[in-house]
Amino acid sequence: MSQMHNVERQLREMILGLEIGPGEKLTERWIESRFGASRTPVRAALLRLETEGLVGRDGRGWTVSPINLAELEQIAVYREAVEVAALRLTCGLVDRSAVDVVEAMLVSCDDDTPREEWHRVGMDFHIELARLSGNEFLFRAVRDAMTRLSRARWLEVRDGAALGRAWSEHHAILAAVRSGDAQEAARLLSEHIVGSRDRLLTSLANDRRGLRARGFAVVAA
């Protein structure tokens, strides 16, 4: 793996895992020291992360992008369009047995499962379900949208009731897909995305003061 890809991967993991908080400043010198990399690959990695909306320029330095409530709302609209389109394609497949693999991911989580794994599986549920459609563009669109949502979902995963609700809705969606009922699957997925958006935005808006106390930047526009 090249230096650039190594720095990019590790920085992305630290940002999405909230090891580096939203709004935190970054310097190329710190990154060079932290990862033992030279300046050119560090800058290339930062430019790639900038295209994902995870970092932005701050004068001569960089800042981890704040969690943007308006952006989260817009992503939900985008997700509903692309995920429902992918789901309808999957429901139309003659062989839908691959749904069992996605369901196995959900079943693998129990009371002893770390929150990090719940978070990963919740993200992968939507990504892998889109992959089953066979449409590479829809799959990439869903994957990119979920990446942008990842930090906010880390904050939401603290709520055990929200996790239980999401898992129940995931199973219901899969049941409709398995039966080939595109209309019901689309309805359930739309309700899931909209409900998740509303709960997430409410939670983040209500907890802005607490998040700021932890050094996390949350903006409304």
mmCIF file with all atom_site columns, C-alpha atoms in Angstrom:
data_model
loop_
_atom_site.group_PDB
_atom_site.id
_atom_site.type_symbol
_atom_site.label_atom_id
_atom_site.label_alt_id
_atom_site.label_comp_id
_atom_site.label_asym_id
_atom_site.label_entity_id
_atom_site.label_seq_id
_atom_site.pdbx_PDB_ins_code
_atom_site.Cartn_x
_atom_site.Cartn_y
_atom_site.Cartn_z
_atom_site.occupancy
_atom_site.B_iso_or_equiv
_atom_site.pdbx_formal_charge
_atom_site.auth_seq_id
_atom_site.auth_comp_id
_atom_site.auth_asym_id
_atom_site.auth_atom_id
_atom_site.pdbx_PDB_model_num
ATOM 1   C CA . MET A 1 1   ? 0.000   0.000   0.000   1.00 0.00 ? 1   MET A CA 1
ATOM 2   C CA . SER A 1 2   ? 1.382   3.429   -0.932  1.00 0.00 ? 2   SER A CA 1
ATOM 3   C CA . GLN A 1 3   ? 2.100   6.075   1.708   1.00 0.00 ? 3   GLN A CA 1
ATOM 4   C CA . MET A 1 4   ? -0.765  8.188   0.405   1.00 0.00 ? 4   MET A CA 1
ATOM 5   C CA . HIS A 1 5   ? -3.306  5.355   0.645   1.00 0.00 ? 5   HIS A CA 1
ATOM 6   C CA . ASN A 1 6   ? -2.046  4.370   4.079   1.00 0.00 ? 6   ASN A CA 1
ATOM 7   C CA . VAL A 1 7   ? -2.393  7.917   5.434   1.00 0.00 ? 7   VAL A CA 1
ATOM 8   C CA . GLU A 1 8   ? -5.772  8.349   3.756   1.00 0.00 ? 8   GLU A CA 1
ATOM 9   C CA . ARG A 1 9   ? -7.129  5.099   5.210   1.00 0.00 ? 9   ARG A CA 1
ATOM 10  C CA . GLN A 1 10  ? -5.926  5.743   8.741   1.00 0.00 ? 10  GLN A CA 1
ATOM 11  C CA . LEU A 1 11  ? -7.049  9.365   8.806   1.00 0.00 ? 11  LEU A CA 1
ATOM 12  C CA . ARG A 1 12  ? -10.481 8.389   7.482   1.00 0.00 ? 12  ARG A CA 1
ATOM 13  C CA . GLU A 1 13  ? -10.832 5.763   10.209  1.00 0.00 ? 13  GLU A CA 1
ATOM 14  C CA . MET A 1 14  ? -9.830  8.252   12.902  1.00 0.00 ? 14  MET A CA 1
ATOM 15  C CA . ILE A 1 15  ? -12.274 10.865  11.621  1.00 0.00 ? 15  ILE A CA 1
ATOM 16  C CA . LEU A 1 16  ? -15.206 8.491   11.153  1.00 0.00 ? 16  LEU A CA 1
ATOM 17  C CA . GLY A 1 17  ? -14.491 6.873   14.527  1.00 0.00 ? 17  GLY A CA 1
ATOM 18  C CA . LEU A 1 18  ? -14.435 10.338  16.166  1.00 0.00 ? 18  LEU A CA 1
ATOM 19  C CA . GLU A 1 19  ? -10.847 9.899   17.371  1.00 0.00 ? 19  GLU A CA 1
ATOM 20  C CA . ILE A 1 20  ? -10.388 13.239  15.632  1.00 0.00 ? 20  ILE A CA 1
ATOM 21  C CA . GLY A 1 21  ? -13.493 15.260  16.386  1.00 0.00 ? 21  GLY A CA 1
ATOM 22  C CA . PRO A 1 22  ? -15.602 17.410  14.043  1.00 0.00 ? 22  PRO A CA 1
ATOM 23  C CA . GLY A 1 23  ? -14.113 20.905  13.926  1.00 0.00 ? 23  GLY A CA 1
ATOM 24  C CA . GLU A 1 24  ? -10.675 19.783  15.129  1.00 0.00 ? 24  GLU A CA 1
ATOM 25  C CA . LYS A 1 25  ? -7.727  21.400  13.379  1.00 0.00 ? 25  LYS A CA 1
ATOM 26  C CA . LEU A 1 26  ? -5.157  19.343  11.507  1.00 0.00 ? 26  LEU A CA 1
ATOM 27  C CA . THR A 1 27  ? -1.667  20.256  10.395  1.00 0.00 ? 27  THR A CA 1
ATOM 28  C CA . GLU A 1 28  ? 0.332   18.527  7.714   1.00 0.00 ? 28  GLU A CA 1
ATOM 29  C CA . ARG A 1 29  ? 3.307   18.431  10.083  1.00 0.00 ? 29  ARG A CA 1
ATOM 30  C CA . TRP A 1 30  ? 1.310   16.543  12.737  1.00 0.00 ? 30  TRP A CA 1
ATOM 31  C CA . ILE A 1 31  ? 0.058   14.050  10.149  1.00 0.00 ? 31  ILE A CA 1
ATOM 32  C CA . GLU A 1 32  ? 3.574   13.548  8.798   1.00 0.00 ? 32  GLU A CA 1
ATOM 33  C CA . SER A 1 33  ? 4.843   12.829  12.309  1.00 0.00 ? 33  SER A CA 1
ATOM 34  C CA . ARG A 1 34  ? 1.865   10.665  13.287  1.00 0.00 ? 34  ARG A CA 1
ATOM 35  C CA . PHE A 1 35  ? 2.089   8.367   10.273  1.00 0.00 ? 35  PHE A CA 1
ATOM 36  C CA . GLY A 1 36  ? 5.756   8.667   9.381   1.00 0.00 ? 36  GLY A CA 1
ATOM 37  C CA . ALA A 1 37  ? 4.901   10.006  5.933   1.00 0.00 ? 37  ALA A CA 1
ATOM 38  C CA . SER A 1 38  ? 6.373   12.724  3.760   1.00 0.00 ? 38  SER A CA 1
ATOM 39  C CA . ARG A 1 39  ? 4.550   15.910  2.818   1.00 0.00 ? 39  ARG A CA 1
ATOM 40  C CA . THR A 1 40  ? 3.471   15.010  -0.733  1.00 0.00 ? 40  THR A CA 1
ATOM 41  C CA . PRO A 1 41  ? 1.479   11.851  0.142   1.00 0.00 ? 41  PRO A CA 1
ATOM 42  C CA . VAL A 1 42  ? 0.001   13.623  3.182   1.00 0.00 ? 42  VAL A CA 1
ATOM 43  C CA . ARG A 1 43  ? -1.313  16.440  1.000   1.00 0.00 ? 43  ARG A CA 1
ATOM 44  C CA . ALA A 1 44  ? -2.645  13.961  -1.558  1.00 0.00 ? 44  ALA A CA 1
ATOM 45  C CA . ALA A 1 45  ? -4.469  12.062  1.202   1.00 0.00 ? 45  ALA A CA 1
ATOM 46  C CA . LEU A 1 46  ? -6.012  15.274  2.546   1.00 0.00 ? 46  LEU A CA 1
ATOM 47  C CA . LEU A 1 47  ? -7.199  16.254  -0.923  1.00 0.00 ? 47  LEU A CA 1
ATOM 48  C CA . ARG A 1 48  ? -8.925  12.886  -1.307  1.00 0.00 ? 48  ARG A CA 1
ATOM 49  C CA . LEU A 1 49  ? -10.597 13.229  2.091   1.00 0.00 ? 49  LEU A CA 1
ATOM 50  C CA . GLU A 1 50  ? -11.684 16.741  1.108   1.00 0.00 ? 50  GLU A CA 1
ATOM 51  C CA . THR A 1 51  ? -13.617 15.314  -1.857  1.00 0.00 ? 51  THR A CA 1
ATOM 52  C CA . GLU A 1 52  ? -15.510 13.106  0.640   1.00 0.00 ? 52  GLU A CA 1
ATOM 53  C CA . GLY A 1 53  ? -16.432 16.120  2.735   1.00 0.00 ? 53  GLY A CA 1
ATOM 54  C CA . LEU A 1 54  ? -14.480 14.864  5.756   1.00 0.00 ? 54  LEU A CA 1
ATOM 55  C CA . VAL A 1 55  ? -11.921 17.693  5.901   1.00 0.00 ? 55  VAL A CA 1
ATOM 56  C CA . GLY A 1 56  ? -11.726 21.245  4.608   1.00 0.00 ? 56  GLY A CA 1
ATOM 57  C CA . ARG A 1 57  ? -9.073  23.892  4.183   1.00 0.00 ? 57  ARG A CA 1
ATOM 58  C CA . ASP A 1 58  ? -8.552  26.330  7.033   1.00 0.00 ? 58  ASP A CA 1
ATOM 59  C CA . GLY A 1 59  ? -6.125  29.004  5.894   1.00 0.00 ? 59  GLY A CA 1
ATOM 60  C CA . ARG A 1 60  ? -2.796  27.239  5.515   1.00 0.00 ? 60  ARG A CA 1
ATOM 61  C CA . GLY A 1 61  ? -4.027  24.243  7.494   1.00 0.00 ? 61  GLY A CA 1
ATOM 62  C CA . TRP A 1 62  ? -6.967  21.849  7.568   1.00 0.00 ? 62  TRP A CA 1
ATOM 63  C CA . THR A 1 63  ? -10.011 21.271  9.749   1.00 0.00 ? 63  THR A CA 1
ATOM 64  C CA . VAL A 1 64  ? -12.126 18.170  10.219  1.00 0.00 ? 64  VAL A CA 1
ATOM 65  C CA . SER A 1 65  ? -15.520 19.068  8.775   1.00 0.00 ? 65  SER A CA 1
ATOM 66  C CA . PRO A 1 66  ? -18.241 19.795  11.359  1.00 0.00 ? 66  PRO A CA 1
ATOM 67  C CA . ILE A 1 67  ? -21.378 17.682  11.499  1.00 0.00 ? 67  ILE A CA 1
ATOM 68  C CA . ASN A 1 68  ? -23.818 19.653  9.359   1.00 0.00 ? 68  ASN A CA 1
ATOM 69  C CA . LEU A 1 69  ? -27.492 19.186  10.230  1.00 0.00 ? 69  LEU A CA 1
ATOM 70  C CA . ALA A 1 70  ? -28.688 20.660  6.924   1.00 0.00 ? 70  ALA A CA 1
ATOM 71  C CA . GLU A 1 71  ? -26.422 18.297  5.000   1.00 0.00 ? 71  GLU A CA 1
ATOM 72  C CA . LEU A 1 72  ? -27.762 15.317  6.940   1.00 0.00 ? 72  LEU A CA 1
ATOM 73  C CA . GLU A 1 73  ? -31.280 16.253  5.917   1.00 0.00 ? 73  GLU A CA 1
ATOM 74  C CA . GLN A 1 74  ? -30.268 16.558  2.266   1.00 0.00 ? 74  GLN A CA 1
ATOM 75  C CA . ILE A 1 75  ? -28.444 13.208  2.370   1.00 0.00 ? 75  ILE A CA 1
ATOM 76  C CA . ALA A 1 76  ? -31.639 11.541  3.595   1.00 0.00 ? 76  ALA A CA 1
ATOM 77  C CA . VAL A 1 77  ? -33.515 12.770  0.520   1.00 0.00 ? 77  VAL A CA 1
ATOM 78  C CA . TYR A 1 78  ? -30.702 11.530  -1.709  1.00 0.00 ? 78  TYR A CA 1
ATOM 79  C CA . ARG A 1 79  ? -30.554 8.176   0.092   1.00 0.00 ? 79  ARG A CA 1
ATOM 80  C CA . GLU A 1 80  ? -34.262 7.604   -0.281  1.00 0.00 ? 80  GLU A CA 1
ATOM 81  C CA . ALA A 1 81  ? -34.044 8.117   -4.032  1.00 0.00 ? 81  ALA A CA 1
ATOM 82  C CA . VAL A 1 82  ? -31.044 5.879   -4.705  1.00 0.00 ? 82  VAL A CA 1
ATOM 83  C CA . GLU A 1 83  ? -31.668 3.181   -2.092  1.00 0.00 ? 83  GLU A CA 1
ATOM 84  C CA . VAL A 1 84  ? -35.282 2.657   -3.089  1.00 0.00 ? 84  VAL A CA 1
ATOM 85  C CA . ALA A 1 85  ? -34.256 2.456   -6.757  1.00 0.00 ? 85  ALA A CA 1
ATOM 86  C CA . ALA A 1 86  ? -31.644 -0.204  -5.898  1.00 0.00 ? 86  ALA A CA 1
ATOM 87  C CA . LEU A 1 87  ? -34.108 -2.091  -3.717  1.00 0.00 ? 87  LEU A CA 1
ATOM 88  C CA . ARG A 1 88  ? -36.687 -2.294  -6.495  1.00 0.00 ? 88  ARG A CA 1
ATOM 89  C CA . LEU A 1 89  ? -34.073 -3.840  -8.776  1.00 0.00 ? 89  LEU A CA 1
ATOM 90  C CA . THR A 1 90  ? -33.191 -6.405  -6.116  1.00 0.00 ? 90  THR A CA 1
ATOM 91  C CA . CYS A 1 91  ? -36.847 -7.326  -5.626  1.00 0.00 ? 91  CYS A CA 1
ATOM 92  C CA . GLY A 1 92  ? -37.074 -8.016  -9.361  1.00 0.00 ? 92  GLY A CA 1
ATOM 93  C CA . LEU A 1 93  ? -34.243 -10.565 -9.339  1.00 0.00 ? 93  LEU A CA 1
ATOM 94  C CA . VAL A 1 94  ? -35.167 -14.176 -9.962  1.00 0.00 ? 94  VAL A CA 1
ATOM 95  C CA . ASP A 1 95  ? -32.616 -15.366 -7.389  1.00 0.00 ? 95  ASP A CA 1
ATOM 96  C CA . ARG A 1 96  ? -32.791 -13.326 -4.176  1.00 0.00 ? 96  ARG A CA 1
ATOM 97  C CA . SER A 1 97  ? -31.013 -15.860 -1.974  1.00 0.00 ? 97  SER A CA 1
ATOM 98  C CA . ALA A 1 98  ? -28.122 -13.431 -1.356  1.00 0.00 ? 98  ALA A CA 1
ATOM 99  C CA . VAL A 1 99  ? -30.477 -11.609 1.026   1.00 0.00 ? 99  VAL A CA 1
ATOM 100 C CA . ASP A 1 100 ? -29.644 -14.382 3.507   1.00 0.00 ? 100 ASP A CA 1
ATOM 101 C CA . VAL A 1 101 ? -26.070 -13.093 3.732   1.00 0.00 ? 101 VAL A CA 1
ATOM 102 C CA . VAL A 1 102 ? -27.288 -9.610  4.658   1.00 0.00 ? 102 VAL A CA 1
ATOM 103 C CA . GLU A 1 103 ? -29.647 -11.042 7.263   1.00 0.00 ? 103 GLU A CA 1
ATOM 104 C CA . ALA A 1 104 ? -26.807 -13.095 8.754   1.00 0.00 ? 104 ALA A CA 1
ATOM 105 C CA . MET A 1 105 ? -24.950 -9.833  9.353   1.00 0.00 ? 105 MET A CA 1
ATOM 106 C CA . LEU A 1 106 ? -27.861 -8.524  11.416  1.00 0.00 ? 106 LEU A CA 1
ATOM 107 C CA . VAL A 1 107 ? -28.271 -11.758 13.378  1.00 0.00 ? 107 VAL A CA 1
ATOM 108 C CA . SER A 1 108 ? -24.556 -11.695 14.285  1.00 0.00 ? 108 SER A CA 1
ATOM 109 C CA . CYS A 1 109 ? -25.161 -8.737  16.626  1.00 0.00 ? 109 CYS A CA 1
ATOM 110 C CA . ASP A 1 110 ? -26.339 -9.403  20.185  1.00 0.00 ? 110 ASP A CA 1
ATOM 111 C CA . ASP A 1 111 ? -26.079 -7.906  23.664  1.00 0.00 ? 111 ASP A CA 1
ATOM 112 C CA . ASP A 1 112 ? -22.380 -8.769  23.871  1.00 0.00 ? 112 ASP A CA 1
ATOM 113 C CA . THR A 1 113 ? -21.504 -7.150  20.540  1.00 0.00 ? 113 THR A CA 1
ATOM 114 C CA . PRO A 1 114 ? -19.393 -3.973  20.856  1.00 0.00 ? 114 PRO A CA 1
ATOM 115 C CA . ARG A 1 115 ? -21.019 -0.721  19.744  1.00 0.00 ? 115 ARG A CA 1
ATOM 116 C CA . GLU A 1 116 ? -18.351 -0.422  17.048  1.00 0.00 ? 116 GLU A CA 1
ATOM 117 C CA . GLU A 1 117 ? -19.627 -3.613  15.419  1.00 0.00 ? 117 GLU A CA 1
ATOM 118 C CA . TRP A 1 118 ? -23.276 -2.541  15.672  1.00 0.00 ? 118 TRP A CA 1
ATOM 119 C CA . HIS A 1 119 ? -22.280 0.662   13.900  1.00 0.00 ? 119 HIS A CA 1
ATOM 120 C CA . ARG A 1 120 ? -20.390 -1.151  11.141  1.00 0.00 ? 120 ARG A CA 1
ATOM 121 C CA . VAL A 1 121 ? -23.139 -3.692  10.508  1.00 0.00 ? 121 VAL A CA 1
ATOM 122 C CA . GLY A 1 122 ? -25.802 -0.980  10.439  1.00 0.00 ? 122 GLY A CA 1
ATOM 123 C CA . MET A 1 123 ? -23.837 0.836   7.758   1.00 0.00 ? 123 MET A CA 1
ATOM 124 C CA . ASP A 1 124 ? -23.071 -2.339  5.809   1.00 0.00 ? 124 ASP A CA 1
ATOM 125 C CA . PHE A 1 125 ? -26.744 -3.354  5.805   1.00 0.00 ? 125 PHE A CA 1
ATOM 126 C CA . HIS A 1 126 ? -27.616 -0.464  3.495   1.00 0.00 ? 126 HIS A CA 1
ATOM 127 C CA . ILE A 1 127 ? -24.456 -0.747  1.414   1.00 0.00 ? 127 ILE A CA 1
ATOM 128 C CA . GLU A 1 128 ? -24.698 -4.492  0.844   1.00 0.00 ? 128 GLU A CA 1
ATOM 129 C CA . LEU A 1 129 ? -28.424 -4.321  0.133   1.00 0.00 ? 129 LEU A CA 1
ATOM 130 C CA . ALA A 1 130 ? -27.656 -1.808  -2.628  1.00 0.00 ? 130 ALA A CA 1
ATOM 131 C CA . ARG A 1 131 ? -24.859 -4.039  -3.930  1.00 0.00 ? 131 ARG A CA 1
ATOM 132 C CA . LEU A 1 132 ? -27.391 -6.848  -4.503  1.00 0.00 ? 132 LEU A CA 1
ATOM 133 C CA . SER A 1 133 ? -29.146 -4.702  -7.114  1.00 0.00 ? 133 SER A CA 1
ATOM 134 C CA . GLY A 1 134 ? -26.243 -5.298  -9.496  1.00 0.00 ? 134 GLY A CA 1
ATOM 135 C CA . ASN A 1 135 ? -26.219 -1.603  -10.419 1.00 0.00 ? 135 ASN A CA 1
ATOM 136 C CA . GLU A 1 136 ? -22.707 -0.298  -9.736  1.00 0.00 ? 136 GLU A CA 1
ATOM 137 C CA . PHE A 1 137 ? -23.725 3.369   -9.838  1.00 0.00 ? 137 PHE A CA 1
ATOM 138 C CA . LEU A 1 138 ? -26.513 2.960   -7.291  1.00 0.00 ? 138 LEU A CA 1
ATOM 139 C CA . PHE A 1 139 ? -24.212 0.885   -5.084  1.00 0.00 ? 139 PHE A CA 1
ATOM 140 C CA . ARG A 1 140 ? -21.518 3.563   -5.126  1.00 0.00 ? 140 ARG A CA 1
ATOM 141 C CA . ALA A 1 141 ? -24.061 6.286   -4.442  1.00 0.00 ? 141 ALA A CA 1
ATOM 142 C CA . VAL A 1 142 ? -25.361 4.485   -1.360  1.00 0.00 ? 142 VAL A CA 1
ATOM 143 C CA . ARG A 1 143 ? -21.855 3.695   -0.136  1.00 0.00 ? 143 ARG A CA 1
ATOM 144 C CA . ASP A 1 144 ? -20.772 7.328   -0.462  1.00 0.00 ? 144 ASP A CA 1
ATOM 145 C CA . ALA A 1 145 ? -23.911 8.595   1.286   1.00 0.00 ? 145 ALA A CA 1
ATOM 146 C CA . MET A 1 146 ? -23.408 6.209   4.187   1.00 0.00 ? 146 MET A CA 1
ATOM 147 C CA . THR A 1 147 ? -19.774 7.285   4.515   1.00 0.00 ? 147 THR A CA 1
ATOM 148 C CA . ARG A 1 148 ? -20.900 10.882  4.910   1.00 0.00 ? 148 ARG A CA 1
ATOM 149 C CA . LEU A 1 149 ? -23.397 9.801   7.558   1.00 0.00 ? 149 LEU A CA 1
ATOM 150 C CA . SER A 1 150 ? -20.948 7.667   9.487   1.00 0.00 ? 150 SER A CA 1
ATOM 151 C CA . ARG A 1 151 ? -19.844 10.172  12.145  1.00 0.00 ? 151 ARG A CA 1
ATOM 152 C CA . ALA A 1 152 ? -23.384 11.262  12.947  1.00 0.00 ? 152 ALA A CA 1
ATOM 153 C CA . ARG A 1 153 ? -24.469 7.617   13.221  1.00 0.00 ? 153 ARG A CA 1
ATOM 154 C CA . TRP A 1 154 ? -21.641 7.007   15.689  1.00 0.00 ? 154 TRP A CA 1
ATOM 155 C CA . LEU A 1 155 ? -23.312 9.535   17.957  1.00 0.00 ? 155 LEU A CA 1
ATOM 156 C CA . GLU A 1 156 ? -26.729 7.954   17.457  1.00 0.00 ? 156 GLU A CA 1
ATOM 157 C CA . VAL A 1 157 ? -25.507 4.426   18.212  1.00 0.00 ? 157 VAL A CA 1
ATOM 158 C CA . ARG A 1 158 ? -25.349 5.333   21.918  1.00 0.00 ? 158 ARG A CA 1
ATOM 159 C CA . ASP A 1 159 ? -29.152 4.959   22.068  1.00 0.00 ? 159 ASP A CA 1
ATOM 160 C CA . GLY A 1 160 ? -30.032 1.298   22.676  1.00 0.00 ? 160 GLY A CA 1
ATOM 161 C CA . ALA A 1 161 ? -33.720 1.852   21.881  1.00 0.00 ? 161 ALA A CA 1
ATOM 162 C CA . ALA A 1 162 ? -32.829 3.421   18.529  1.00 0.00 ? 162 ALA A CA 1
ATOM 163 C CA . LEU A 1 163 ? -30.610 0.448   17.695  1.00 0.00 ? 163 LEU A CA 1
ATOM 164 C CA . GLY A 1 164 ? -33.364 -2.029  18.493  1.00 0.00 ? 164 GLY A CA 1
ATOM 165 C CA . ARG A 1 165 ? -35.847 -0.105  16.350  1.00 0.00 ? 165 ARG A CA 1
ATOM 166 C CA . ALA A 1 166 ? -33.422 0.048   13.427  1.00 0.00 ? 166 ALA A CA 1
ATOM 167 C CA . TRP A 1 167 ? -32.719 -3.695  13.568  1.00 0.00 ? 167 TRP A CA 1
ATOM 168 C CA . SER A 1 168 ? -36.435 -4.519  13.639  1.00 0.00 ? 168 SER A CA 1
ATOM 169 C CA . GLU A 1 169 ? -36.992 -2.305  10.599  1.00 0.00 ? 169 GLU A CA 1
ATOM 170 C CA . HIS A 1 170 ? -34.020 -3.881  8.811   1.00 0.00 ? 170 HIS A CA 1
ATOM 171 C CA . HIS A 1 171 ? -35.469 -7.365  9.268   1.00 0.00 ? 171 HIS A CA 1
ATOM 172 C CA . ALA A 1 172 ? -38.882 -6.230  7.991   1.00 0.00 ? 172 ALA A CA 1
ATOM 173 C CA . ILE A 1 173 ? -37.281 -4.732  4.876   1.00 0.00 ? 173 ILE A CA 1
ATOM 174 C CA . LEU A 1 174 ? -35.398 -7.951  4.170   1.00 0.00 ? 174 LEU A CA 1
ATOM 175 C CA . ALA A 1 175 ? -38.564 -10.016 4.566   1.00 0.00 ? 175 ALA A CA 1
ATOM 176 C CA . ALA A 1 176 ? -40.309 -7.906  1.929   1.00 0.00 ? 176 ALA A CA 1
ATOM 177 C CA . VAL A 1 177 ? -37.318 -8.178  -0.409  1.00 0.00 ? 177 VAL A CA 1
ATOM 178 C CA . ARG A 1 178 ? -37.164 -11.946 0.040   1.00 0.00 ? 178 ARG A CA 1
ATOM 179 C CA . SER A 1 179 ? -40.835 -12.225 -0.954  1.00 0.00 ? 179 SER A CA 1
ATOM 180 C CA . GLY A 1 180 ? -40.241 -10.015 -4.003  1.00 0.00 ? 180 GLY A CA 1
ATOM 181 C CA . ASP A 1 181 ? -42.764 -7.397  -2.846  1.00 0.00 ? 181 ASP A CA 1
ATOM 182 C CA . ALA A 1 182 ? -41.105 -4.285  -4.288  1.00 0.00 ? 182 ALA A CA 1
ATOM 183 C CA . GLN A 1 183 ? -43.887 -1.921  -3.231  1.00 0.00 ? 183 GLN A CA 1
ATOM 184 C CA . GLU A 1 184 ? -43.858 -3.030  0.399   1.00 0.00 ? 184 GLU A CA 1
ATOM 185 C CA . ALA A 1 185 ? -40.045 -3.130  0.549   1.00 0.00 ? 185 ALA A CA 1
ATOM 186 C CA . ALA A 1 186 ? -39.837 0.397   -0.885  1.00 0.00 ? 186 ALA A CA 1
ATOM 187 C CA . ARG A 1 187 ? -42.429 1.665   1.595   1.00 0.00 ? 187 ARG A CA 1
ATOM 188 C CA . LEU A 1 188 ? -40.613 0.153   4.562   1.00 0.00 ? 188 LEU A CA 1
ATOM 189 C CA . LEU A 1 189 ? -37.228 1.431   3.415   1.00 0.00 ? 189 LEU A CA 1
ATOM 190 C CA . SER A 1 190 ? -38.553 4.963   2.844   1.00 0.00 ? 190 SER A CA 1
ATOM 191 C CA . GLU A 1 191 ? -40.146 5.017   6.295   1.00 0.00 ? 191 GLU A CA 1
ATOM 192 C CA . HIS A 1 192 ? -36.912 3.699   7.805   1.00 0.00 ? 192 HIS A CA 1
ATOM 193 C CA . ILE A 1 193 ? -34.736 6.359   6.162   1.00 0.00 ? 193 ILE A CA 1
ATOM 194 C CA . VAL A 1 194 ? -37.101 9.225   7.020   1.00 0.00 ? 194 VAL A CA 1
ATOM 195 C CA . GLY A 1 195 ? -37.600 8.018   10.593  1.00 0.00 ? 195 GLY A CA 1
ATOM 196 C CA . SER A 1 196 ? -33.876 7.547   11.119  1.00 0.00 ? 196 SER A CA 1
ATOM 197 C CA . ARG A 1 197 ? -33.234 11.033  9.738   1.00 0.00 ? 197 ARG A CA 1
ATOM 198 C CA . ASP A 1 198 ? -35.803 12.630  12.023  1.00 0.00 ? 198 ASP A CA 1
ATOM 199 C CA . ARG A 1 199 ? -34.505 10.864  15.125  1.00 0.00 ? 199 ARG A CA 1
ATOM 200 C CA . LEU A 1 200 ? -30.897 11.640  14.287  1.00 0.00 ? 200 LEU A CA 1
ATOM 201 C CA . LEU A 1 201 ? -31.523 15.327  13.610  1.00 0.00 ? 201 LEU A CA 1
ATOM 202 C CA . THR A 1 202 ? -33.583 15.697  16.777  1.00 0.00 ? 202 THR A CA 1
ATOM 203 C CA . SER A 1 203 ? -30.933 13.950  18.857  1.00 0.00 ? 203 SER A CA 1
ATOM 204 C CA . LEU A 1 204 ? -28.090 16.020  17.437  1.00 0.00 ? 204 LEU A CA 1
ATOM 205 C CA . ALA A 1 205 ? -30.016 19.292  17.717  1.00 0.00 ? 205 ALA A CA 1
ATOM 206 C CA . ASN A 1 206 ? -30.943 18.587  21.334  1.00 0.00 ? 206 ASN A CA 1
ATOM 207 C CA . ASP A 1 207 ? -27.421 17.547  22.246  1.00 0.00 ? 207 ASP A CA 1
ATOM 208 C CA . ARG A 1 208 ? -25.511 20.332  20.495  1.00 0.00 ? 208 ARG A CA 1
ATOM 209 C CA . ARG A 1 209 ? -24.370 21.893  23.761  1.00 0.00 ? 209 ARG A CA 1
ATOM 210 C CA . GLY A 1 210 ? -23.113 18.573  25.103  1.00 0.00 ? 210 GLY A CA 1
ATOM 211 C CA . LEU A 1 211 ? -21.350 17.794  21.846  1.00 0.00 ? 211 LEU A CA 1
ATOM 212 C CA . ARG A 1 212 ? -19.679 21.194  21.851  1.00 0.00 ? 212 ARG A CA 1
ATOM 213 C CA . ALA A 1 213 ? -18.507 20.551  25.404  1.00 0.00 ? 213 ALA A CA 1
ATOM 214 C CA . ARG A 1 214 ? -16.755 17.467  24.026  1.00 0.00 ? 214 ARG A CA 1
ATOM 215 C CA . GLY A 1 215 ? -15.137 19.618  21.345  1.00 0.00 ? 215 GLY A CA 1
ATOM 216 C CA . PHE A 1 216 ? -17.384 18.441  18.494  1.00 0.00 ? 216 PHE A CA 1
ATOM 217 C CA . ALA A 1 217 ? -18.550 21.070  16.018  1.00 0.00 ? 217 ALA A CA 1
ATOM 218 C CA . VAL A 1 218 ? -22.213 20.765  14.963  1.00 0.00 ? 218 VAL A CA 1
ATOM 219 C CA . VAL A 1 219 ? -23.651 23.390  12.619  1.00 0.00 ? 219 VAL A CA 1
ATOM 220 C CA . ALA A 1 220 ? -27.177 23.958  11.352  1.00 0.00 ? 220 ALA A CA 1
ATOM 221 C CA . ALA A 1 221 ? -26.371 25.103  7.816   1.00 0.00 ? 221 ALA A CA 1
#
